[in-house]
Coordinates of C-alpha atoms and ligand atoms in Angstrom, one line a residue:
Chain A
M30 CA 0.0 0.1 0.0
A31 CA 1.5 3.4 -1.0
E32 CA -0.2 5.2 1.9
A33 CA 1.2 5.3 5.3
V34 CA -2.0 6.8 6.9
V35 CA -5.5 6.5 5.5
A36 CA -8.8 7.6 7.3
N37 CA -12.2 7.0 6.1
N38 CA -15.0 8.8 7.6
L39 CA -13.6 8.7 11.2
V40 CA -16.0 9.4 14.0
K41 CA -15.1 9.8 17.6
R42 CA -18.1 10.2 20.0
Y43 CA -17.8 11.0 23.8
G44 CA -21.3 10.3 25.1
D45 CA -23.4 12.5 23.2
F46 CA -20.5 14.7 22.1
E47 CA -19.3 14.2 18.7
A48 CA -15.6 15.4 18.8
V49 CA -14.5 14.2 15.3
K50 CA -17.4 14.3 12.8
G51 CA -16.6 12.0 9.9
I52 CA -13.1 13.0 8.5
S53 CA -11.3 11.3 5.5
F54 CA -7.6 11.8 4.4
R55 CA -4.6 10.1 3.0
V56 CA -1.0 10.5 3.9
K57 CA 1.4 9.2 1.4
R58 CA 4.8 7.5 2.5
G59 CA 7.5 9.9 3.1
E60 CA 5.1 12.7 3.3
A61 CA 4.8 15.2 6.1
F62 CA 1.3 15.9 6.8
A63 CA -0.1 18.6 9.1
L64 CA -3.7 18.9 10.8
L65 CA -4.1 22.4 11.5
G66 CA -6.9 23.5 13.7
P67 CA -8.0 25.8 16.7
N68 CA -8.3 24.6 20.1
G69 CA -11.0 21.8 20.5
A70 CA -11.1 21.1 16.9
G71 CA -10.4 17.3 17.5
K72 CA -6.8 17.0 16.5
T73 CA -5.8 15.2 19.4
T74 CA -8.6 13.0 19.2
T75 CA -7.8 12.0 15.6
V76 CA -4.2 11.3 16.7
R77 CA -5.5 9.0 19.5
M78 CA -7.6 7.0 17.3
L79 CA -5.0 6.8 14.8
T80 CA -2.5 5.6 17.3
T81 CA -4.7 3.0 18.9
L82 CA -4.9 5.0 22.1
T83 CA -8.6 5.5 21.9
S84 CA -11.3 3.6 20.4
I85 CA -12.8 4.7 16.9
T86 CA -16.6 5.2 17.2
S87 CA -17.2 4.5 13.6
G88 CA -15.2 4.6 10.1
E89 CA -12.0 2.9 9.2
A90 CA -8.4 3.9 9.6
Y91 CA -5.2 2.2 8.3
V92 CA -1.6 2.9 9.5
N93 CA 1.1 1.4 7.3
G94 CA -1.4 -0.7 5.8
F95 CA -2.6 -2.2 9.1
N96 CA -6.3 -1.8 10.4
V97 CA -6.0 0.4 13.2
R98 CA -9.1 -1.3 14.7
T99 CA -8.1 -5.0 14.3
E100 CA -4.4 -5.0 14.0
R101 CA -3.6 -2.8 17.0
L102 CA -0.1 -4.4 17.8
A103 CA 1.2 -4.4 14.3
V104 CA 0.1 -0.7 14.1
R105 CA 2.0 0.2 17.5
R106 CA 4.9 -1.5 16.3
S107 CA 5.4 0.5 13.2
I108 CA 4.5 3.9 14.7
G109 CA 5.9 6.6 16.9
L110 CA 4.0 8.8 19.0
V111 CA 5.1 12.1 20.6
P112 CA 2.0 13.3 22.6
D113 CA 0.8 16.6 23.4
V114 CA 2.6 16.6 26.9
S115 CA 6.1 15.1 27.1
N116 CA 5.6 12.0 28.9
L117 CA 8.8 10.1 29.9
Y118 CA 9.3 9.0 33.6
D119 CA 10.5 11.7 35.7
E120 CA 12.4 9.6 38.1
L121 CA 14.4 8.0 35.6
T122 CA 17.4 9.5 33.6
V123 CA 17.2 10.1 30.1
R124 CA 19.2 7.2 29.3
E125 CA 17.2 4.9 31.6
N126 CA 14.3 6.1 29.7
L127 CA 15.5 5.4 26.3
L128 CA 16.8 2.0 27.3
F129 CA 13.4 1.1 28.6
M130 CA 11.7 2.1 25.4
A131 CA 14.3 0.3 23.5
K132 CA 13.8 -2.9 25.4
L133 CA 9.7 -2.4 24.9
Y134 CA 10.2 -2.3 21.5
D135 CA 12.9 -4.8 20.9
A136 CA 15.4 -2.3 19.5
P137 CA 19.2 -2.5 19.8
R138 CA 21.0 -0.8 22.9
E139 CA 23.1 1.0 20.5
R140 CA 20.3 3.2 19.0
V141 CA 20.1 4.8 22.6
D142 CA 23.4 6.1 22.4
E143 CA 23.1 7.3 18.8
L144 CA 19.7 9.1 19.7
I145 CA 21.6 10.8 22.8
R146 CA 24.2 12.0 20.5
E147 CA 22.1 13.2 17.6
F148 CA 19.5 15.0 19.8
E149 CA 22.3 16.1 22.2
L150 CA 20.6 15.1 25.2
P151 CA 22.2 15.0 28.8
A152 CA 22.0 11.4 29.3
D153 CA 22.6 11.1 33.0
K154 CA 20.0 13.9 33.9
K155 CA 16.7 12.5 35.3
F156 CA 13.9 13.4 33.0
G157 CA 12.0 15.4 35.5
K158 CA 14.8 17.8 35.8
L159 CA 14.8 18.8 32.4
S160 CA 13.8 22.0 31.0
T161 CA 10.7 22.0 28.8
G162 CA 12.6 22.2 25.6
F163 CA 15.0 19.2 26.4
K164 CA 11.7 17.3 27.8
R165 CA 10.5 17.7 24.2
R166 CA 13.5 16.5 22.6
A167 CA 13.7 13.7 24.8
T168 CA 10.4 12.7 24.3
I169 CA 10.8 12.8 20.5
A170 CA 13.9 10.7 20.7
A171 CA 12.0 8.0 22.8
A172 CA 9.5 7.8 20.0
L173 CA 12.4 6.9 17.5
V174 CA 14.0 4.2 19.3
H175 CA 12.4 1.6 17.1
E176 CA 12.8 3.6 13.9
P177 CA 9.1 3.7 13.2
E178 CA 7.6 4.2 9.8
V179 CA 5.2 6.8 10.6
L180 CA 6.0 9.5 13.3
F181 CA 2.9 11.2 15.0
L182 CA 3.6 14.6 16.7
D183 CA 0.8 16.2 18.6
E184 CA 1.6 20.0 18.8
P185 CA 5.5 19.4 18.8
T186 CA 6.5 22.8 19.9
N187 CA 3.6 23.9 22.1
G188 CA 5.0 25.8 25.0
L189 CA 8.6 26.1 23.9
D190 CA 10.6 29.2 23.5
V191 CA 11.8 30.4 19.8
H192 CA 15.0 28.7 20.2
S193 CA 13.8 25.4 21.4
A194 CA 10.9 25.4 18.9
R195 CA 13.1 26.2 15.9
A196 CA 15.7 23.3 17.0
V197 CA 12.8 20.8 17.3
R198 CA 11.3 21.9 14.0
S199 CA 14.5 21.4 12.3
L200 CA 14.8 18.1 13.9
I201 CA 11.3 16.9 12.3
R202 CA 12.1 18.3 8.9
A203 CA 15.5 16.3 9.2
L204 CA 13.7 13.0 10.1
N205 CA 11.1 13.6 7.1
R206 CA 14.1 14.5 4.7
R207 CA 15.4 11.0 5.6
G208 CA 12.2 9.5 4.8
M209 CA 10.1 8.9 7.6
T210 CA 6.4 9.7 7.3
V211 CA 5.5 12.7 9.7
F212 CA 2.1 13.5 10.8
I213 CA 1.9 16.6 13.1
T214 CA -1.2 18.4 14.5
T215 CA -0.5 21.9 15.3
H216 CA -2.2 25.5 15.6
N217 CA 1.1 27.1 15.3
M218 CA 1.5 28.9 11.9
V219 CA 5.2 28.9 11.7
E220 CA 5.1 25.2 11.8
A221 CA 2.4 25.0 9.5
E222 CA 4.6 27.0 7.0
T223 CA 7.7 25.0 7.3
I224 CA 7.0 21.4 8.3
P225 CA 4.3 19.7 6.2
Q226 CA 3.9 19.4 2.4
R227 CA 0.3 19.1 2.7
I228 CA -2.0 20.3 5.1
A229 CA -5.8 19.8 6.3
I230 CA -7.5 22.7 8.1
M231 CA -9.8 21.2 10.9
K232 CA -12.7 22.9 12.7
A233 CA -15.1 21.6 15.2
G234 CA -14.4 18.0 14.2
R235 CA -14.6 18.4 10.3
I236 CA -12.0 18.9 7.7
V237 CA -12.8 22.2 5.9
A238 CA -9.8 22.3 3.5
E239 CA -7.1 20.3 2.4
G240 CA -4.1 20.7 0.1
K241 CA -0.7 22.0 -0.5
R242 CA -0.2 25.3 0.7
S243 CA -0.4 27.0 -2.4
E244 CA -3.8 25.3 -3.1
L245 CA -4.9 26.3 0.1
A246 CA -3.9 29.9 -0.6
K247 CA -6.0 30.0 -3.7
L248 CA -9.1 28.5 -2.0
V249 CA -9.6 31.7 0.2
G250 CA -8.8 33.9 -2.9
R251 CA -6.3 36.2 -1.5
K252 CA -4.1 38.0 -4.0
T253 CA -0.5 38.6 -3.8
V254 CA 0.2 42.2 -2.7
V255 CA 2.9 44.0 -4.2
R256 CA 4.7 47.0 -2.9
L257 CA 6.7 49.1 -5.4
S258 CA 8.8 52.3 -5.6
V259 CA 10.4 53.6 -8.7
E260 CA 12.6 56.5 -9.7
P261 CA 11.4 58.7 -11.5
M262 CA 7.8 58.1 -10.9
S263 CA 6.0 59.1 -14.2
S264 CA 2.4 59.4 -15.5
S265 CA 3.2 57.1 -18.2
L266 CA 4.0 54.3 -15.7
L267 CA 0.8 54.9 -13.7
R268 CA -1.3 54.8 -16.9
A269 CA 0.2 51.6 -18.0
L270 CA -0.5 50.0 -14.6
E271 CA -3.8 51.5 -14.2
R272 CA -5.8 48.1 -14.6
Y273 CA -4.1 46.9 -11.6
N274 CA -5.6 49.5 -9.6
P275 CA -2.9 50.9 -7.8
S276 CA -3.1 52.6 -4.3
F277 CA -0.5 54.7 -2.7
E278 CA 0.8 53.9 0.7
E279 CA 3.8 55.5 2.5
G280 CA 5.1 56.8 -1.0
K281 CA 4.9 53.2 -2.5
L282 CA 2.6 52.0 -5.3
V283 CA 0.6 49.0 -3.9
F284 CA -1.0 46.4 -6.1
E285 CA -3.1 43.3 -5.6
V286 CA -2.4 40.8 -8.3
D287 CA -3.7 37.4 -9.2
N288 CA -0.8 36.5 -11.4
L289 CA 2.7 37.7 -10.0
D290 CA 4.6 36.5 -12.7
G291 CA 2.6 38.2 -15.4
F292 CA 2.7 41.3 -13.5
L293 CA 6.7 41.1 -12.9
E294 CA 7.0 40.4 -16.7
E295 CA 4.8 43.5 -17.6
L296 CA 6.9 45.4 -15.2
C297 CA 10.1 44.5 -16.8
S298 CA 9.0 45.7 -20.3
L299 CA 7.7 48.7 -19.0
K300 CA 11.1 49.3 -17.4
V301 CA 12.8 48.8 -20.5
E302 CA 10.3 51.2 -22.3
L303 CA 10.2 53.9 -19.9
G304 CA 13.7 53.7 -18.3
F305 CA 12.7 54.0 -14.6
R306 CA 14.8 52.4 -11.8
V307 CA 13.1 50.3 -9.3
T308 CA 14.2 51.4 -5.7
S309 CA 12.3 48.7 -3.8
L310 CA 10.0 45.9 -4.2
C311 CA 8.2 43.6 -2.0
T312 CA 5.5 41.0 -2.2
E313 CA 3.5 39.4 0.3
I314 CA 2.1 35.9 -0.7
P315 CA -1.0 35.1 1.3
G316 CA 0.2 32.8 4.1
I317 CA -1.3 29.7 5.6
E318 CA -2.3 32.2 8.7
D319 CA -4.6 33.9 6.1
V320 CA -6.3 30.8 5.0
F321 CA -6.3 29.6 8.6
V322 CA -8.2 32.7 9.9
E323 CA -10.5 32.9 6.7
L324 CA -11.6 28.9 7.2
T325 CA -11.9 28.8 10.6
K326 CA -13.6 32.0 11.7
C327 CA -17.2 31.8 12.1
P328 CA -19.5 32.4 10.3
C329 CA -17.4 31.8 7.2
R330 CA -17.5 30.3 3.8
G331 CA -16.4 26.9 3.7
C332 CA -17.4 26.2 7.1
P333 CA -20.1 23.6 7.4
L334 CA -21.4 25.2 10.7
Chain B
M20 CA 6.7 -11.2 27.2
K21 CA 7.6 -7.8 28.3
V22 CA 6.3 -8.0 31.8
L23 CA 9.6 -8.3 33.3
T24 CA 11.0 -5.2 31.3
I25 CA 7.9 -2.9 32.5
A26 CA 8.2 -4.5 36.0
E27 CA 12.0 -3.4 36.4
K28 CA 11.2 0.2 35.4
E29 CA 8.2 0.3 37.9
L30 CA 10.6 -0.9 40.7
R31 CA 13.3 1.7 39.8
E32 CA 10.7 4.5 39.4
Y33 CA 8.1 4.0 42.4
L34 CA 10.2 2.4 45.1
L35 CA 10.8 5.8 46.7
K36 CA 7.5 7.6 45.9
P37 CA 5.9 9.2 49.3
G38 CA 2.6 7.4 48.4
S39 CA 4.1 3.8 48.5
I40 CA 6.3 4.8 51.7
S41 CA 3.9 6.1 53.9
W42 CA 0.8 3.6 53.4
G43 CA 3.0 1.0 52.2
V44 CA 6.0 0.6 54.5
V45 CA 5.3 2.9 57.5
F46 CA 1.6 2.2 58.3
P47 CA 2.0 -1.5 58.4
L48 CA 4.9 -1.7 60.2
V49 CA 4.1 1.0 62.9
F50 CA 0.7 -1.0 63.2
T51 CA 2.5 -4.3 63.7
L52 CA 5.0 -2.8 66.1
A53 CA 2.0 -1.1 68.0
F54 CA 0.2 -4.3 68.4
A55 CA 3.3 -6.6 69.3
V56 CA 4.5 -4.0 72.0
R57 CA 0.8 -3.6 73.7
F58 CA -0.1 -7.3 73.7
G59 CA 3.2 -9.0 74.0
D60 CA 2.1 -12.4 73.1
V61 CA 1.5 -11.8 69.5
D62 CA 1.3 -15.3 68.2
H63 CA -2.4 -15.5 67.6
L64 CA -2.4 -11.9 66.0
A65 CA 0.6 -12.6 64.0
P66 CA -1.3 -13.8 60.5
G67 CA -3.4 -11.1 60.8
L68 CA -0.8 -8.6 61.2
L69 CA 1.4 -10.0 58.6
T70 CA -1.6 -10.0 56.2
I71 CA -2.4 -6.1 57.0
S72 CA 1.4 -5.6 56.1
V73 CA 1.1 -7.5 52.8
L74 CA -2.2 -5.7 52.0
F75 CA -1.1 -2.1 52.5
G76 CA 2.2 -2.8 50.9
T77 CA 0.8 -4.4 47.6
T78 CA -2.2 -1.9 47.2
S79 CA -0.4 1.1 48.1
F80 CA 2.5 0.5 45.6
V81 CA 0.2 -0.4 43.0
S82 CA -2.0 2.5 43.3
S83 CA 0.6 5.0 43.8
S84 CA 2.2 3.7 40.4
V85 CA -1.2 4.0 38.7
I86 CA -2.2 7.3 39.9
F87 CA 1.3 8.9 39.0
E88 CA 1.3 7.1 35.5
R89 CA -2.4 8.2 34.8
R90 CA -1.9 11.8 36.0
L91 CA 1.5 12.3 34.0
R92 CA 0.2 10.3 31.1
T93 CA 3.2 8.0 31.2
F94 CA 0.4 5.2 31.2
E95 CA -0.1 5.9 27.6
R96 CA 3.4 5.3 26.7
L97 CA 2.5 1.6 27.8
L98 CA -0.5 1.6 25.9
V99 CA 0.8 2.6 22.7
A100 CA 3.7 0.3 22.9
P101 CA 3.5 -3.2 21.1
V102 CA 2.6 -5.0 24.5
S103 CA -0.8 -6.3 25.4
Y104 CA -3.0 -4.8 28.2
L105 CA -2.6 -8.2 30.0
E106 CA 1.1 -7.8 30.1
I107 CA 1.0 -4.2 31.5
V108 CA -1.6 -5.5 34.3
L109 CA 0.7 -8.6 35.1
A110 CA 3.5 -6.2 35.3
K111 CA 1.9 -3.9 37.9
V112 CA 0.6 -7.0 39.8
L113 CA 4.2 -8.6 39.8
T114 CA 5.8 -5.3 41.1
G115 CA 2.9 -4.8 43.6
S116 CA 3.6 -8.2 44.8
I117 CA 7.3 -8.0 45.2
F118 CA 6.7 -4.6 47.4
G119 CA 4.2 -6.3 49.2
L120 CA 6.1 -9.2 50.1
F121 CA 9.2 -7.2 51.1
V122 CA 7.0 -5.2 53.5
G123 CA 5.5 -8.4 54.5
L124 CA 8.8 -10.1 55.3
V125 CA 9.9 -7.0 57.0
S126 CA 6.8 -7.2 59.3
L127 CA 7.6 -11.0 59.9
L128 CA 10.7 -10.1 61.2
F129 CA 9.6 -7.9 63.7
L130 CA 6.6 -10.4 64.7
R131 CA 9.2 -13.4 65.0
F132 CA 10.9 -11.5 67.7
F133 CA 7.6 -11.2 69.7
M134 CA 6.3 -14.6 68.7
V135 CA 6.9 -17.5 71.3
Y136 CA 6.0 -20.6 68.9
P137 CA 7.8 -21.4 65.8
I138 CA 6.1 -21.2 62.5
W139 CA 4.3 -24.4 61.7
S140 CA 5.1 -24.5 57.9
I141 CA 7.5 -22.3 56.0
P142 CA 6.6 -23.5 52.5
F143 CA 2.8 -23.0 53.3
L144 CA 3.7 -19.7 54.6
A145 CA 5.5 -18.9 51.3
V146 CA 2.6 -20.2 49.1
Y147 CA 0.1 -18.1 51.1
L148 CA 2.0 -15.0 51.1
V149 CA 2.7 -14.7 47.6
L150 CA -0.9 -15.7 46.8
S151 CA -2.1 -13.0 49.2
A152 CA 0.3 -10.5 47.6
V153 CA -0.9 -11.3 44.0
A154 CA -4.5 -11.0 44.8
F155 CA -4.3 -7.7 46.9
S156 CA -2.1 -6.3 44.2
A157 CA -4.6 -7.1 41.6
L158 CA -7.4 -5.9 43.7
G159 CA -5.5 -2.5 44.4
L160 CA -5.0 -2.1 40.7
Y161 CA -8.6 -2.6 39.5
V162 CA -9.6 0.0 42.3
S163 CA -7.1 2.5 41.0
L164 CA -8.3 2.0 37.6
V165 CA -12.1 2.3 38.5
V166 CA -11.9 5.8 40.0
E167 CA -12.4 8.4 37.7
N168 CA -9.9 10.7 39.1
P169 CA -6.6 9.0 40.1
I170 CA -6.1 11.4 43.2
N171 CA -9.1 9.8 44.8
A172 CA -7.6 6.4 44.5
M173 CA -6.0 6.3 47.9
T174 CA -9.2 7.4 49.6
W175 CA -11.2 4.9 47.9
L176 CA -8.5 2.2 48.7
N177 CA -8.6 3.2 52.5
L178 CA -12.5 2.8 52.4
I179 CA -11.8 -0.6 51.1
R180 CA -8.8 -1.5 53.4
L181 CA -9.4 -0.3 56.8
P182 CA -13.2 -2.1 57.0
M183 CA -11.4 -5.1 55.6
M184 CA -9.1 -5.3 58.6
F185 CA -12.2 -6.0 60.9
T186 CA -14.3 -8.0 58.4
S187 CA -11.5 -10.3 57.6
G188 CA -10.8 -11.5 61.3
A189 CA -7.3 -10.2 61.0
I190 CA -7.3 -8.5 64.4
V191 CA -10.5 -10.1 66.3
S192 CA -11.4 -13.7 65.5
L193 CA -14.6 -13.8 63.4
L194 CA -15.7 -16.8 65.7
L195 CA -16.2 -14.3 68.6
F196 CA -18.8 -12.3 66.3
P197 CA -22.4 -13.4 65.9
R198 CA -22.9 -15.9 63.3
W199 CA -24.2 -13.7 60.6
F200 CA -21.1 -11.8 60.7
I201 CA -19.3 -14.7 59.6
A202 CA -21.1 -14.2 56.1
V203 CA -19.6 -10.8 55.9
G204 CA -16.2 -12.3 56.5
L205 CA -16.6 -14.8 53.7
L206 CA -17.4 -12.0 51.5
T207 CA -14.2 -10.3 52.4
P208 CA -11.3 -11.0 50.0
M209 CA -8.8 -10.6 52.8
T210 CA -10.3 -13.1 55.1
Y211 CA -8.9 -16.0 52.8
A212 CA -5.5 -14.6 53.1
V213 CA -5.8 -14.4 56.9
D214 CA -7.1 -17.9 57.4
G215 CA -4.5 -19.2 54.9
L216 CA -1.6 -17.6 56.9
R217 CA -3.0 -18.5 60.1
F218 CA -3.0 -22.3 59.0
A219 CA 0.5 -21.7 57.7
M220 CA 1.7 -20.4 60.7
L221 CA -0.5 -21.6 63.7
H222 CA -1.7 -25.1 62.0
Y223 CA -5.4 -23.9 62.7
Y224 CA -7.9 -21.9 61.1
D225 CA -11.0 -20.0 62.1
V226 CA -13.7 -20.1 59.3
V227 CA -11.9 -21.0 56.0
N228 CA -10.7 -24.3 55.3
P229 CA -7.0 -23.7 54.1
L230 CA -7.7 -25.5 50.5
Y231 CA -10.6 -23.1 49.7
A232 CA -8.6 -20.1 50.9
L233 CA -5.9 -21.1 48.3
L234 CA -8.5 -21.7 45.6
V235 CA -10.4 -18.4 46.4
L236 CA -7.0 -16.5 46.5
V237 CA -6.2 -17.8 43.1
L238 CA -9.5 -17.0 41.8
L239 CA -9.6 -13.3 43.2
A240 CA -6.3 -12.9 41.6
M241 CA -7.7 -13.9 38.2
V242 CA -10.9 -12.2 38.4
F243 CA -9.1 -8.7 39.4
V244 CA -6.6 -9.1 36.7
Y245 CA -9.2 -10.0 34.2
L246 CA -11.6 -6.9 35.4
S247 CA -8.3 -4.7 35.2
V248 CA -7.7 -5.6 31.5
T249 CA -11.1 -4.9 30.4
R250 CA -11.2 -1.6 32.5
I251 CA -8.1 -0.5 30.7
E252 CA -10.0 -1.3 27.4
R253 CA -13.0 0.8 28.4
L254 CA -11.0 3.7 29.8
Y255 CA -9.1 4.5 26.7
Ligands
ATP415 N1 -12.2 12.1 26.8 C1 -13.0 13.1 26.6 N2 -14.2 13.1 27.1 C2 -15.0 14.0 26.6 N3 -14.6 14.9 25.7 C3 -13.4 15.0 25.2 C4 -12.4 14.2 25.7 N4 -11.3 14.3 24.9 C5 -11.6 15.4 24.3 N5 -12.9 16.0 24.4 C6 -13.3 16.8 23.5 O1 -13.4 16.7 22.1 C7 -13.0 17.9 21.6 C8 -11.8 17.7 20.7 O2 -10.7 17.9 21.7 P1 -9.3 17.6 21.2 O3 -8.5 17.5 22.5 O4 -9.2 16.4 20.3 O5 -9.0 19.0 20.3 P2 -7.7 19.5 19.8 O6 -7.8 19.9 18.5 O7 -6.7 18.5 20.1 O8 -7.4 20.8 20.7 P3 -6.3 21.6 21.3 O9 -5.6 22.5 20.4 O10 -6.8 22.4 22.5 O11 -5.3 20.5 21.7 C9 -13.1 19.0 22.5 O12 -14.2 19.7 22.6 C10 -13.0 18.2 23.9 O13 -13.6 19.0 24.9
MG416 MG1 -4.8 18.7 21.3

């Protein structure tokens, strides 16, 4: 099976409350995939279902080709989970923690030293005494002792300072580059911009949009903003660009364009023709944050509520 | 089987936790000593006091381990690993039993100091001690998994443990109570441990035939292990 994770119409009900309302998606092997959603969207619940930690109310899920309902041990053997809280054993040292995990998963002991070196972990410090950032790193390392095919990370950088968060993100990217399938959940935009190749935006138990970053950007119909200043400014230039509806902000011309490439091409030929100098040019491509805000605000288009 | 791997981790981790120490070591030993010093001739009290030590040692250890694991969510680390729930349950029962037997042995050393008669049968004593420890650990584990909020586990446990000290005949023989109270005694799991140990140490028993005591202890252990496994499946 080419897919690392398949979810078909997954539902999770807690009593009368439906936390996940029938979601479907596929994650290819080697891909980095993110579930992006606000608090309470159902991200953790989804991860817990996929990792056998909680039962599936209805629907089907496959991880590495194994049925999550009926082949729980096989699923567990092939995945690593970094839960939303770092949960190694406080009273054990980092090395003892990793050794325990290695024994639990029948992984070679050497793997532990390898991970301690790679993650630059303080091996002989008790886990409970580590800083939040190092707890996170150690928890990620613990999920990797058995070299799982799919790594699930639930809000991997939540609560970390900028430096630790960056370090963790680059660790995750490196794992993905080496071919590991990465499934993260997050409400952090930087993470959504930098780690996954594909994103599903989740809201109130449903997936409201899914695709590559560029595809999602198109979905909300935001245009690219171009800020331009030239010397000398001329009325012929303004006339030539009139159909882009320019406005002035702080002495700069501001355009909203659909097709950045076409716009720049036109600008270049005008430059040759009119002989002006570009003194500054900057573009703002709509980011995931714009898409996220657009799709998860309520009431909104694309939102089934 | 990963039972030993998990058990080793448990012992390293929880041996020194305050919950296991205060209720699991200090309480039974102080209790034993207090009775021994107060009554001097402890021979007839010895099996009951020993049972109390094992009961408190096992259940305190198991429940403090489950309380911490559920609260800090390290329990999920085991649940998501390629081990069955049965293996997890057996590992907890094993560590609880080891800890409880250790407390029991220390308490037995104290008691020996005050006892006049020799122990009737060491092998029988070993058998009933081990079976009691296993049954009590499984009971403690089940209770700790049943409470919604793990913080309350110790309270619930005391609500069960403290009355059992009286309804089991551990301190005052059930034969000294009205007849209907013997029925209460027979419904108390601890009664089987007390009478089993009484038989092993003193070669007589109050209400339960030693063979029945043995069978019931085995049965109790199996039932609570089974209930704990199904409880984990329900809980997650
Ligand atoms: N065990 C539970 N019992 C009842 N309701 C629950 C349970 N776990 C989660 N929920 C509810 O399900 C919904 C989804 O929760 P979930 O933790 O999956 O959200 P999330 O997207 O991970 O949010 P966050 O960003 O806060 O982590 C929430 O409304 C939550 O209150
Ligand atoms: Mg969450």
